[in-house]
Coordinates of C-alpha atoms and ligand atoms in Angstrom, one line a residue:
X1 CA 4.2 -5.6 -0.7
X2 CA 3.7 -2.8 1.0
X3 CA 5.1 1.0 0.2
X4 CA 7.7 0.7 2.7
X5 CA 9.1 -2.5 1.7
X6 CA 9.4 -1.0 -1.4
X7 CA 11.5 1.6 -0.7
X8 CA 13.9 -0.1 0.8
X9 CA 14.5 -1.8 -2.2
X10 CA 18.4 -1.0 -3.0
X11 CA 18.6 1.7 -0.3
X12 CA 15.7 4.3 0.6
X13 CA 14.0 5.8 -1.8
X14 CA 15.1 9.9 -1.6
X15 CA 13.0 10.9 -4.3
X16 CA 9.4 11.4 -5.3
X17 CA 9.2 8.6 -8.5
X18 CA 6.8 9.0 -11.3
X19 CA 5.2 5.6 -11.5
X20 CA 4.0 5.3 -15.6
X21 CA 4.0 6.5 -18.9
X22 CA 1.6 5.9 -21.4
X23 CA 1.8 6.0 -25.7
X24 CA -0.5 4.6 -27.9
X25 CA -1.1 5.7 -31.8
X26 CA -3.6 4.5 -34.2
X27 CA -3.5 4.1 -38.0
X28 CA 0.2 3.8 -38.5
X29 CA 2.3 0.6 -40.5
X30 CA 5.1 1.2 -38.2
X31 CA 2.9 0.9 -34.5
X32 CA 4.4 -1.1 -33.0
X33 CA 8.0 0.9 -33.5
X34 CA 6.5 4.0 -32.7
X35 CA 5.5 2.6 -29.4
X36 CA 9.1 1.5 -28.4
X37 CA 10.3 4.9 -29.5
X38 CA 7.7 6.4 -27.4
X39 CA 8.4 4.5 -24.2
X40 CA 12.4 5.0 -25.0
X41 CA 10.9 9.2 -24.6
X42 CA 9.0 8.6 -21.5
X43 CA 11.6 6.4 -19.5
X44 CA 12.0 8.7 -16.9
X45 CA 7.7 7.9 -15.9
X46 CA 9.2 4.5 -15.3
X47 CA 12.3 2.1 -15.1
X48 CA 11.5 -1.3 -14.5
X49 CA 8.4 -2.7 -16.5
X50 CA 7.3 -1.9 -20.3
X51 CA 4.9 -3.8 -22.4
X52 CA 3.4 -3.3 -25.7
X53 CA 0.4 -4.8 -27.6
X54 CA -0.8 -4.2 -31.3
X55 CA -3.9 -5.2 -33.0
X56 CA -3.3 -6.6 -36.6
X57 CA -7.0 -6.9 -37.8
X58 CA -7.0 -10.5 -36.2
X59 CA -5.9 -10.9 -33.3
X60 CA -4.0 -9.0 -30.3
X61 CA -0.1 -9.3 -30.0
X62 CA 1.9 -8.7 -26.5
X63 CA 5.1 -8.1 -25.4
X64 CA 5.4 -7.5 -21.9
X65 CA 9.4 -7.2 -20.3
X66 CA 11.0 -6.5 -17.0
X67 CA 13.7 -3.7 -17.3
X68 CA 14.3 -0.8 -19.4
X69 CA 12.4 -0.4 -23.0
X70 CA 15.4 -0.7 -25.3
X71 CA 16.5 -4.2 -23.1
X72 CA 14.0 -6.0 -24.6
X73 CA 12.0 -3.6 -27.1
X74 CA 15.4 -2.9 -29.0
X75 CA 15.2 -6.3 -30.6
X76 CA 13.9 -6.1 -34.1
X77 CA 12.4 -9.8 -33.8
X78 CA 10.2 -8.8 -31.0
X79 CA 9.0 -5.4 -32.8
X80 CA 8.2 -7.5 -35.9
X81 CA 5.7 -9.8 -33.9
X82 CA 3.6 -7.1 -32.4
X83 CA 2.4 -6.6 -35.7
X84 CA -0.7 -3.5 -36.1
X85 CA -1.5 -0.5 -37.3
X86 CA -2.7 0.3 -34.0
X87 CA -0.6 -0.2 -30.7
X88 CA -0.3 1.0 -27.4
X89 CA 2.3 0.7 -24.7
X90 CA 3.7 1.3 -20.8
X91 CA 6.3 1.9 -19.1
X92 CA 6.3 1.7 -15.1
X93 CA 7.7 1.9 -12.2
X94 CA 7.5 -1.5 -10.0
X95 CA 8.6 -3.8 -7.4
X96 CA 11.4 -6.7 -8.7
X97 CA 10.9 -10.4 -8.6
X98 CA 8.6 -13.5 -9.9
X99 CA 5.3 -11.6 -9.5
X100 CA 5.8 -8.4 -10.9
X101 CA 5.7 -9.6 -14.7
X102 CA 2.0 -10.4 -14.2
X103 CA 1.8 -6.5 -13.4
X104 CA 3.8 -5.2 -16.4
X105 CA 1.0 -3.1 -18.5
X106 CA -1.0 -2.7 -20.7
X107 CA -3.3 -5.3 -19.3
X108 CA -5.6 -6.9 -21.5
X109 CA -8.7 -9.2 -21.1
X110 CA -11.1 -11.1 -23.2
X111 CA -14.8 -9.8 -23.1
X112 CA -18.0 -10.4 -24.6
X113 CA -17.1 -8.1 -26.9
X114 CA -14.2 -9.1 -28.0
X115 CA -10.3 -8.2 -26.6
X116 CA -9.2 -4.8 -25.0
X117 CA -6.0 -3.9 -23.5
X118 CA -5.6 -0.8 -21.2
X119 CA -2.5 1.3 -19.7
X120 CA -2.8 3.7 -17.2
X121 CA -0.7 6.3 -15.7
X122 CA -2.3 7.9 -11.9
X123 CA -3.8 5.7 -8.5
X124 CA -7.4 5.1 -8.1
X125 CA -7.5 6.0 -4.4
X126 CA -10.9 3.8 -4.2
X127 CA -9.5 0.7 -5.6
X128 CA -9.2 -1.3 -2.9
X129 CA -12.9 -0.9 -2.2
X130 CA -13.7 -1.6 -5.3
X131 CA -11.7 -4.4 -5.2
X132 CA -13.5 -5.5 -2.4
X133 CA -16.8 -5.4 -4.0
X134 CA -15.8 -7.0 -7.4
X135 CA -14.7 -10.2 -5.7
X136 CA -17.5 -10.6 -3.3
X137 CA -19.4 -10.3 -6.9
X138 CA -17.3 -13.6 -7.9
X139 CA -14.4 -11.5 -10.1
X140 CA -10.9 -13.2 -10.1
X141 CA -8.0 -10.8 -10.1
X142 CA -4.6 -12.0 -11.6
X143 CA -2.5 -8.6 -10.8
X144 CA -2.6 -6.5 -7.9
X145 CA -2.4 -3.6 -10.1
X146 CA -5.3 -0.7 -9.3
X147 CA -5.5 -1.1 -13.1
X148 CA -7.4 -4.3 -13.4
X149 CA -9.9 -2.6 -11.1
X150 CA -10.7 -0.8 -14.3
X151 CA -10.7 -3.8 -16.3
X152 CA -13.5 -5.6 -14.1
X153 CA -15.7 -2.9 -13.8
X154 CA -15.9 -2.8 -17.7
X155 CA -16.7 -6.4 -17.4
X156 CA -19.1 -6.0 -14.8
X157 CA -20.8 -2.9 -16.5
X158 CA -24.3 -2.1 -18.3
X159 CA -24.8 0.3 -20.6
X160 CA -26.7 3.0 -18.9
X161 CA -29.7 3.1 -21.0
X162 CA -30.6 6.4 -20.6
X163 CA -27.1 7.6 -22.3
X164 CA -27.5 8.4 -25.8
X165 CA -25.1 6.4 -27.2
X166 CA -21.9 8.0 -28.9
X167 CA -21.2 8.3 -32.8
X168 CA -18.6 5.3 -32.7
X169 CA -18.5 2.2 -34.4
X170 CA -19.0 0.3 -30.4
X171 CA -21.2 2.9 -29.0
X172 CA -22.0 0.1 -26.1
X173 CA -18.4 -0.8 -25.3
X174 CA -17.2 3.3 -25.0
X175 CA -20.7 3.2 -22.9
X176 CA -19.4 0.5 -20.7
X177 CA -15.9 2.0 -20.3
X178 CA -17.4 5.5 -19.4
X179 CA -19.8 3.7 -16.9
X180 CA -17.1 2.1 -15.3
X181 CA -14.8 5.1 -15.5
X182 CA -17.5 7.0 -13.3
X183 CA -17.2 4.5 -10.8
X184 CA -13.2 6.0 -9.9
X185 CA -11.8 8.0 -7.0
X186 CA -8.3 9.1 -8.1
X187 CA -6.3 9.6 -10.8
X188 CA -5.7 8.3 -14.3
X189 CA -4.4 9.6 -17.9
X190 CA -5.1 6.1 -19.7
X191 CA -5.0 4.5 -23.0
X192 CA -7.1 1.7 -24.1
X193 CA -7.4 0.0 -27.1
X194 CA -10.3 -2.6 -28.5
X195 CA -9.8 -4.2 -31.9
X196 CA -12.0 -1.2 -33.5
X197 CA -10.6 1.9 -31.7
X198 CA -7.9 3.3 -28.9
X199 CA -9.4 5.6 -26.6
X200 CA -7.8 8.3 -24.3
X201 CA -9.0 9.2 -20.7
X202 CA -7.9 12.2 -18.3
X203 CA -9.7 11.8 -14.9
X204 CA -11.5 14.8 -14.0
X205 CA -9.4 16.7 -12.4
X206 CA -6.6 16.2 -14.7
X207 CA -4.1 15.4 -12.4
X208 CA -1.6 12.9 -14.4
X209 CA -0.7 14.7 -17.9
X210 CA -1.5 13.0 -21.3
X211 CA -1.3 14.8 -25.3
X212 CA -2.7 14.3 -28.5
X213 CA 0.0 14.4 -31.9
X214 CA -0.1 13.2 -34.8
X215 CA 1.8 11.9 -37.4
X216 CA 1.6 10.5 -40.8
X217 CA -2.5 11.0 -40.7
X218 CA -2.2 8.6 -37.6
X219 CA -3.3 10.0 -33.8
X220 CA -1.2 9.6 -31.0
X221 CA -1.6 9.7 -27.1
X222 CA 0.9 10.3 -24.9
X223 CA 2.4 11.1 -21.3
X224 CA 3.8 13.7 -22.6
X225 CA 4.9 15.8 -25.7
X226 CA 8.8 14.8 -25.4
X227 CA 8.0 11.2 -26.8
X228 CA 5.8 13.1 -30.0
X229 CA 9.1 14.7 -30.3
X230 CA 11.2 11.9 -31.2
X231 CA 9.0 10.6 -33.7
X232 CA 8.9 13.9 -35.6
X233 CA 5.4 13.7 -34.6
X234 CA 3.3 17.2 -34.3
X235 CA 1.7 18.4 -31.1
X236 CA -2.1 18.6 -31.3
X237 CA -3.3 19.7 -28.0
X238 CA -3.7 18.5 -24.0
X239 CA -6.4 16.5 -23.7
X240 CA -8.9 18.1 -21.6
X241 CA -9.6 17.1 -17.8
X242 CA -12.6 15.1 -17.6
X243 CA -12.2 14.5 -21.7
X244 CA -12.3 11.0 -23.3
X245 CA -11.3 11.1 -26.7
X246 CA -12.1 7.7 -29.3
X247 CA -9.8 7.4 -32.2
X248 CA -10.9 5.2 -34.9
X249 CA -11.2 4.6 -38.9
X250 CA -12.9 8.1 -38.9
X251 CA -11.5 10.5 -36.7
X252 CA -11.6 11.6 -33.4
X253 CA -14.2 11.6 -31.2
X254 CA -14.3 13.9 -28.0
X255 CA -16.7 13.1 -25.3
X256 CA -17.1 14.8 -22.0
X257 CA -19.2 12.6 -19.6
X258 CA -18.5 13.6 -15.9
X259 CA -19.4 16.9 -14.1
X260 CA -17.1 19.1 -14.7
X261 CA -14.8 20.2 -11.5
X262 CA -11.9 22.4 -11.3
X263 CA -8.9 21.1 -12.5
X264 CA -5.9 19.7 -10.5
X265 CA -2.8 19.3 -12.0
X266 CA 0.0 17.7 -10.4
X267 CA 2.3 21.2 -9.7
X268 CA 5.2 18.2 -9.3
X269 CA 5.1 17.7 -12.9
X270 CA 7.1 20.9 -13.1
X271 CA 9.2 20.6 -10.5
X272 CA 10.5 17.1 -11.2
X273 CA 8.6 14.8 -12.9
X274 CA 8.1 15.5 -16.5
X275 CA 10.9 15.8 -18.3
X276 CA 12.8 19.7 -19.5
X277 CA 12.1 19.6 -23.1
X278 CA 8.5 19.2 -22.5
X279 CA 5.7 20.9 -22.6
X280 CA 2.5 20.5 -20.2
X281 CA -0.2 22.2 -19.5
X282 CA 0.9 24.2 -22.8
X283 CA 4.0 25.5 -20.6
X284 CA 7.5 24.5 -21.0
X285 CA 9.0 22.5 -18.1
X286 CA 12.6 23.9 -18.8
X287 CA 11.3 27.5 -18.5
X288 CA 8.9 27.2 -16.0
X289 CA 12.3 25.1 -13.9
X290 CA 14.0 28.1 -14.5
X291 CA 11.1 30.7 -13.0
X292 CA 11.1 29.2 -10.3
X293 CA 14.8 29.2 -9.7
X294 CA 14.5 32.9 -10.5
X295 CA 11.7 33.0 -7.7
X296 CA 13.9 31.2 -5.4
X297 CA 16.4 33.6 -5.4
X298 CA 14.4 36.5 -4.9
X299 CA 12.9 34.8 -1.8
X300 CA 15.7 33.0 -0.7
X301 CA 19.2 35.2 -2.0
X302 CA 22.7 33.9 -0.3
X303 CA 25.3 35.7 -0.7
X304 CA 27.9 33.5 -2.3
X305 CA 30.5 33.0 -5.1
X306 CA 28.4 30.8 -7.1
X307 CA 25.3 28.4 -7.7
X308 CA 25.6 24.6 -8.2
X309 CA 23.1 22.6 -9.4
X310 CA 22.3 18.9 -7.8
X311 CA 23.0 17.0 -11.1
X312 CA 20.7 16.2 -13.2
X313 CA 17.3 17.5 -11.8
X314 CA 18.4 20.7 -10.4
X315 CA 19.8 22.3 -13.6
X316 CA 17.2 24.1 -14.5
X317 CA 16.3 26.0 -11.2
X318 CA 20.0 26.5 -10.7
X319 CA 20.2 28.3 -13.8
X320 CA 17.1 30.6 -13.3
X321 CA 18.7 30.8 -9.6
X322 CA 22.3 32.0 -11.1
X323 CA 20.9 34.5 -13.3
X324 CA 18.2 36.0 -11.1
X325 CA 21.0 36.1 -8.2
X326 CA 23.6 37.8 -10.8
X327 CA 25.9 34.8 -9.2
X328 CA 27.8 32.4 -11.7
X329 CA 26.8 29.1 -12.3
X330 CA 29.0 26.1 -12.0
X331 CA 29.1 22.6 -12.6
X332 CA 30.7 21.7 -8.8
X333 CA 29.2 18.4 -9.0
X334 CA 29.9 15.8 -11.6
X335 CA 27.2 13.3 -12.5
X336 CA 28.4 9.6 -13.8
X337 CA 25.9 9.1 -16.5
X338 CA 27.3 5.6 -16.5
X339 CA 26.0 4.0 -13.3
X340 CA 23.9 1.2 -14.9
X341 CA 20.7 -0.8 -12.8
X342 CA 23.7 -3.1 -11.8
X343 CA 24.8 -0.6 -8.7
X344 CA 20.9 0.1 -8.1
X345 CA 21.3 -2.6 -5.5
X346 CA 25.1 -2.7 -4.9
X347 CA 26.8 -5.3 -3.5
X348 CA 27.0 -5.2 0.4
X349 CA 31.0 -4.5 0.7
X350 CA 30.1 -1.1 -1.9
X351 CA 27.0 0.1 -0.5
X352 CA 28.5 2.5 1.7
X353 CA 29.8 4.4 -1.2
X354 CA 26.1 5.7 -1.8
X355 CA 25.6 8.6 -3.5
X356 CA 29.7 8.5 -4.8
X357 CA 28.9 6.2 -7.4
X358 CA 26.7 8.6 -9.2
X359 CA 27.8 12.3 -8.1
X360 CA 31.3 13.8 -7.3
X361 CA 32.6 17.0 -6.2
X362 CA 34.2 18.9 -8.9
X363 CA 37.1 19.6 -6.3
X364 CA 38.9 22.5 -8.4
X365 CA 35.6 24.4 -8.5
X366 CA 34.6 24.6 -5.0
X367 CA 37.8 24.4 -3.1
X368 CA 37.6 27.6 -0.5
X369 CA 34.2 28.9 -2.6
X370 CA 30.8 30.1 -0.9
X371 CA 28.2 27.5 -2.6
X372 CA 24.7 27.7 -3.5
X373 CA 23.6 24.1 -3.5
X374 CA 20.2 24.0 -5.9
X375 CA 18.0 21.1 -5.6
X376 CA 14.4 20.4 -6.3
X377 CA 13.5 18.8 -3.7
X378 CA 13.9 17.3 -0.2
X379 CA 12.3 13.7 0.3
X380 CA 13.9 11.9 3.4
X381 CA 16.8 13.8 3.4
X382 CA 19.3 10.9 3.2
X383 CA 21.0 12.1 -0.4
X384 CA 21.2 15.2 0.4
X385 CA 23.1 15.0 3.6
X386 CA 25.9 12.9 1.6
X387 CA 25.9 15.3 -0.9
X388 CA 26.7 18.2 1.3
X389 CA 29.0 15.8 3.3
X390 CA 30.6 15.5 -0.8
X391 CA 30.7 19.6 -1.1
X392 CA 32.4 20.2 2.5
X393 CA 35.3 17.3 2.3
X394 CA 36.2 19.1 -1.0
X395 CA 37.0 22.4 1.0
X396 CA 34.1 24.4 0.4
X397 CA 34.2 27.3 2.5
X398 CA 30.2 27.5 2.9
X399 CA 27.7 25.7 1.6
X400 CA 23.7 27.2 1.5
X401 CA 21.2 24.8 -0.3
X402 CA 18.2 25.9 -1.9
X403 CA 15.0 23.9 -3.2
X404 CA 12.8 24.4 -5.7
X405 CA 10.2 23.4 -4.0
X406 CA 8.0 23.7 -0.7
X407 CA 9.0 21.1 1.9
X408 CA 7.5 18.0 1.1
X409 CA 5.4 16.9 4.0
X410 CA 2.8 15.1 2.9
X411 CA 3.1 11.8 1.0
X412 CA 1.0 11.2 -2.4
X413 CA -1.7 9.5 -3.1
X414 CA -2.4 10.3 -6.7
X415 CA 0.1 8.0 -8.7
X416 CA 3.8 8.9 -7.3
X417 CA 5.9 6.9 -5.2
X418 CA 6.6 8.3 -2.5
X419 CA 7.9 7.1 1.4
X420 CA 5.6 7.2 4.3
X421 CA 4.8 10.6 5.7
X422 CA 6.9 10.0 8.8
X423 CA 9.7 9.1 6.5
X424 CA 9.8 13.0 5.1
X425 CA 12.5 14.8 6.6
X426 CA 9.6 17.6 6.4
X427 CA 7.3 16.2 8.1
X428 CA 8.3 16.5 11.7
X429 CA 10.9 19.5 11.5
X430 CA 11.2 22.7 11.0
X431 CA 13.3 24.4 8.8
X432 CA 16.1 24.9 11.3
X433 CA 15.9 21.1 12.4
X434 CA 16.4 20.4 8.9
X435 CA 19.2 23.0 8.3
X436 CA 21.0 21.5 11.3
X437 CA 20.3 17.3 10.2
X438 CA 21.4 18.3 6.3
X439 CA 24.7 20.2 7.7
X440 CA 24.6 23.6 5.7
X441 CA 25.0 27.1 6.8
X442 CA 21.8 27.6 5.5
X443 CA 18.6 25.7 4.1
X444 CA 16.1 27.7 2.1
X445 CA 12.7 26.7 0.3
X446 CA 10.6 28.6 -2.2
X447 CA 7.5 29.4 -1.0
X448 CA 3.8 27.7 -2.1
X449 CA 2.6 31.4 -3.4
X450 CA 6.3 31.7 -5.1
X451 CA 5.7 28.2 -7.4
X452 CA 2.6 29.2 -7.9
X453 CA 4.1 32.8 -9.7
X454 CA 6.8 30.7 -11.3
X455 CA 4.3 28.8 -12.9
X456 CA 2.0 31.5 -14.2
X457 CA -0.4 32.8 -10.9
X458 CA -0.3 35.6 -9.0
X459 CA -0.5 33.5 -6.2
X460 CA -2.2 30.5 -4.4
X461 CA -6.2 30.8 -4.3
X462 CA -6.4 29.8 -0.6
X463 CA -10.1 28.9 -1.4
X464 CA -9.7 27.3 -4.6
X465 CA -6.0 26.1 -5.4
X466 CA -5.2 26.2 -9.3
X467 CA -2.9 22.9 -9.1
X468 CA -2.7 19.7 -6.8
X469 CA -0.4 21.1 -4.2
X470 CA -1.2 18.0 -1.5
X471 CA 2.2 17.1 -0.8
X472 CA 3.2 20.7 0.3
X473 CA -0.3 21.7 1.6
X474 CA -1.5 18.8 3.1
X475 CA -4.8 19.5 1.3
X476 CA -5.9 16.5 -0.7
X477 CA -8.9 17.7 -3.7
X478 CA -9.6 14.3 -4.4
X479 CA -11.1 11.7 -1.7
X480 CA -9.1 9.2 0.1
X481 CA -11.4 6.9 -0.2
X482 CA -9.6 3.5 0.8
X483 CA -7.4 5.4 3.1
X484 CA -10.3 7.4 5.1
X485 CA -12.6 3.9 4.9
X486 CA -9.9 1.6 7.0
X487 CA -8.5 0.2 4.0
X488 CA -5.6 1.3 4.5
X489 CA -3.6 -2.0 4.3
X490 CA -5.0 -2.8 1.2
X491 CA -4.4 0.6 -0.1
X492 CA -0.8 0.9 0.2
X493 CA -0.2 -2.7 -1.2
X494 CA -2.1 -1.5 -4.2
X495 CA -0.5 1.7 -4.3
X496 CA 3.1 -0.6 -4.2
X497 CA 1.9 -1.9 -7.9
X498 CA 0.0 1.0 -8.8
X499 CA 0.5 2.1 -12.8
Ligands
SF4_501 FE1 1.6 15.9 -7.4 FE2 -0.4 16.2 -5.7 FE3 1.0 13.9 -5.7 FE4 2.2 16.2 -4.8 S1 0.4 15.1 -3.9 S2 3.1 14.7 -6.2 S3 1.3 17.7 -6.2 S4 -0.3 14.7 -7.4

């Protein structure tokens, strides 16, 4: 299935989509439960797959479901069989029908050295050639998740004799994971887990997020610090780019095996992606939502009567927007919190309703009012027409949108659904063109250099940028290896399933 298809899926997909989440912990009686809480935290990395599974000292238990974490995961039956002190779990983002179970993460394989199960979060942009390799060598794959790449080239891997082996009780399987890890183009913040230890892995430029907590004397590894939150578990610190951390009967282990390079982080993650309440990168995405609204509304100021936010995702920036613009802030759009999977692909004689079914204009706010419409982002454009459409039938006397972002016109490669380049409304127009196609008075984005200040820089190091910017910039730091090598084809289907 390629990208495409995918987004078509229930209508096209208008937003960038965070594909995974990851959680494990280690050295808890309750794993298993801490997982599911976890995943229940980091539900907005991913909607329709999670899995689970637990050692217990014997043997490996797994729960894998289609759906949302608490449809399955809620069920104290299925929380008692994935029995452990040490569990990790997934939730993703992923296509519907007979063949995706077989994709739902963690994965997990028998080796000669007994079980592992692995869950990753990011897209190894090599993977098809990988692939490619591996099954000219004779492996079998059973998903077409970039994921099991990983898996076989643990398989497939000799410990590199001239490594000094690290102080862990399987110095020669952490050996064969970091040989096979060094084999990867892309981006991953992973958790794996053997029946001795769970190990942690940030690729090298640190693109997806993933943190360290800790609760009860157990270690935890997560997406992100939101899901430590509602365990009452403590933050520790970010794992480090390029860091693989092993987390067994004795500690913590941090090793550092690849060159170091300069770090990458998704910039995304702040507009969108992670959620408010948490922190990454040791900054607070609430606050730094809100800089860049303030930065918005320096670089962009309307003159208007007040700011609304696109519900839910827009908040923040609205707010910073509001107060930086001395305009008030008002909830002109009302969000249905209730609109369940059932209307994600509504029936034929409804579909036309579109975005109604989740948003409505808050008709006594905006009647004959001057509107700043706050968004974080443009994808295709499709929602926000409709939404505008929403503001203007409810009497609004003029409507000027702002985003909290550049204009998106590049897609990503890196672990983030999102439509084909010629899909984004940015990608062929200019600002104007897109003013016009969206229908408001006026369209304004913040600027690369202004995200950049709202997110701690001066500005953007031309040379060097601080954060993975591609999807604004067009300038990809980590190589497109299937996409440049004609694997295109391949490449997309794997970044349909990707984790
Ligand atoms: Fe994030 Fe880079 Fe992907 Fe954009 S291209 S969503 S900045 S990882």
């Amino acid at each position: 299935m390629t990208l495409e298809s995918k987004s078509q899926r229930g209508g096209p997909l208008d937003k960038f989509r965070e594909e995974c989440g990851v959680f494990g912990i280690f050295g808890h009686d309750s794993a298993s439960a801490h997982v599911a809480l976890g995943l229940h935290a980091l539900q907005h990395r991913g909607q329709e797959g999670a899995g689970i599974v637990s050692f217990d000292g014997k043997q490996f238990n797994a729960e894998r479901s289609l759906g949302l974490v608490g449809d399955h995961f809620n069920d104290p039956k299925v929380i008692s069989s994935l029995r452990g002190r040490a569990a990790i779990g997934h939730v993703r983002y992923a296509t519907t029908g007979g063949t995706t179970l077989r994709n739902v993460q963690p994965l997990f394989a028998e080796f000669d050295f007994g079980g592992l199960a692995i869950a990753h979060n990011g897209n190894l942009t090599n993977a098809a050639t990988l692939k490619r390799e591996l099954v000219s060598k004779g492996c079998i794959f059973q998903s077409t998740t970039d994921t099991e790449t990983i898996v076989h080239l643990i398989a497939t891997a000799r410990e590199p004799r001239a490594m000094v082996p690290p102080a862990t009780v399987s110095p020669g399987v952490v050996l064969r994971i970091i040989e096979a890890l060094k084999q990867l183009t892309g981006t991953y913040s992973l958790v794996a887990m053997t029946q001795n230890f769970m190990l942690g892995a940030r690729d090298p430029f640190g693109v997806r997020p993933l943190v360290l907590g800790q609760l009860d004397g157990a270690l935890i590894l997560a997406s992100e610090t939101c899901a430590l939150d509602i365990l009452g578990a403590s933050f520790v610190r970010d794992i480090a780019p390029g860091e693989i951390v092993i987390i067994d009967e004795s500690g913590l282990k941090s090793l550092k095996p690849f060159l170091p390079v300069a770090s990458k982080f998704c910039i995304f993650e702040y507009v969108y992606f992670s959620r408010p309440d948490s922190f990454v990168e040791g900054t607070n995405v609430y606050g730094a939502r809100q800089r860049i609204g303030a930065e918005l509304a320096k670089e962009q100021f309307a003159p208007a009567d007040m700011v609304v936010p696109v519900p839910d995702s827009g908040v923040p920036a609205a707010i910073g927007y509001a107060q930086a613009a001395g305009l008030p802030f008002e909830l002109g759009i009302i969000r249905n919190h209730y609109v369940g999977r059932t209307f994600i692909e509504p029936a034929a004689q409804i579909r036309h309703l579109g975005v109604k079914l989740k948003h409505n204009a808050n008709r006594a706010t905006i009647a004959g009012k001057r509107v700043v419409l706050v968004d974080d982002s443009i994808v295709r454009g499709t929602t926000s027409v409709k939404i505008v459409e929403m503001i203007r039938n409810v009497g609004a006397k003029e409507v000027h949108m702002r985003i909290a972002s550049p204009p998106t016109t590049n897609s990503c490669f890196y672990g983030v659904d999102t439509p084909m380049k010629d899909d984004l409304l940015a990608s062929s127009r200019s600002v104007e063109q897109m003013r016009q196609h969206i229908g408001v008075d006026s369209l304004g984005f913040i600027s690369l250099d202004g995200l950049y200040r709202a997110v701690g820089f001066d500005a953007r190091d031309a040379k060097q940028p601080q954060f993975c910017d591609a999807c604004f910039s067009g300038e990809y730091p980590i190589a497109l290896t299937d996409f440049h090598s004609g694997e295109q084809p391949a490449q997309l289907s794997l970044l349909a399933e990707r984790g």
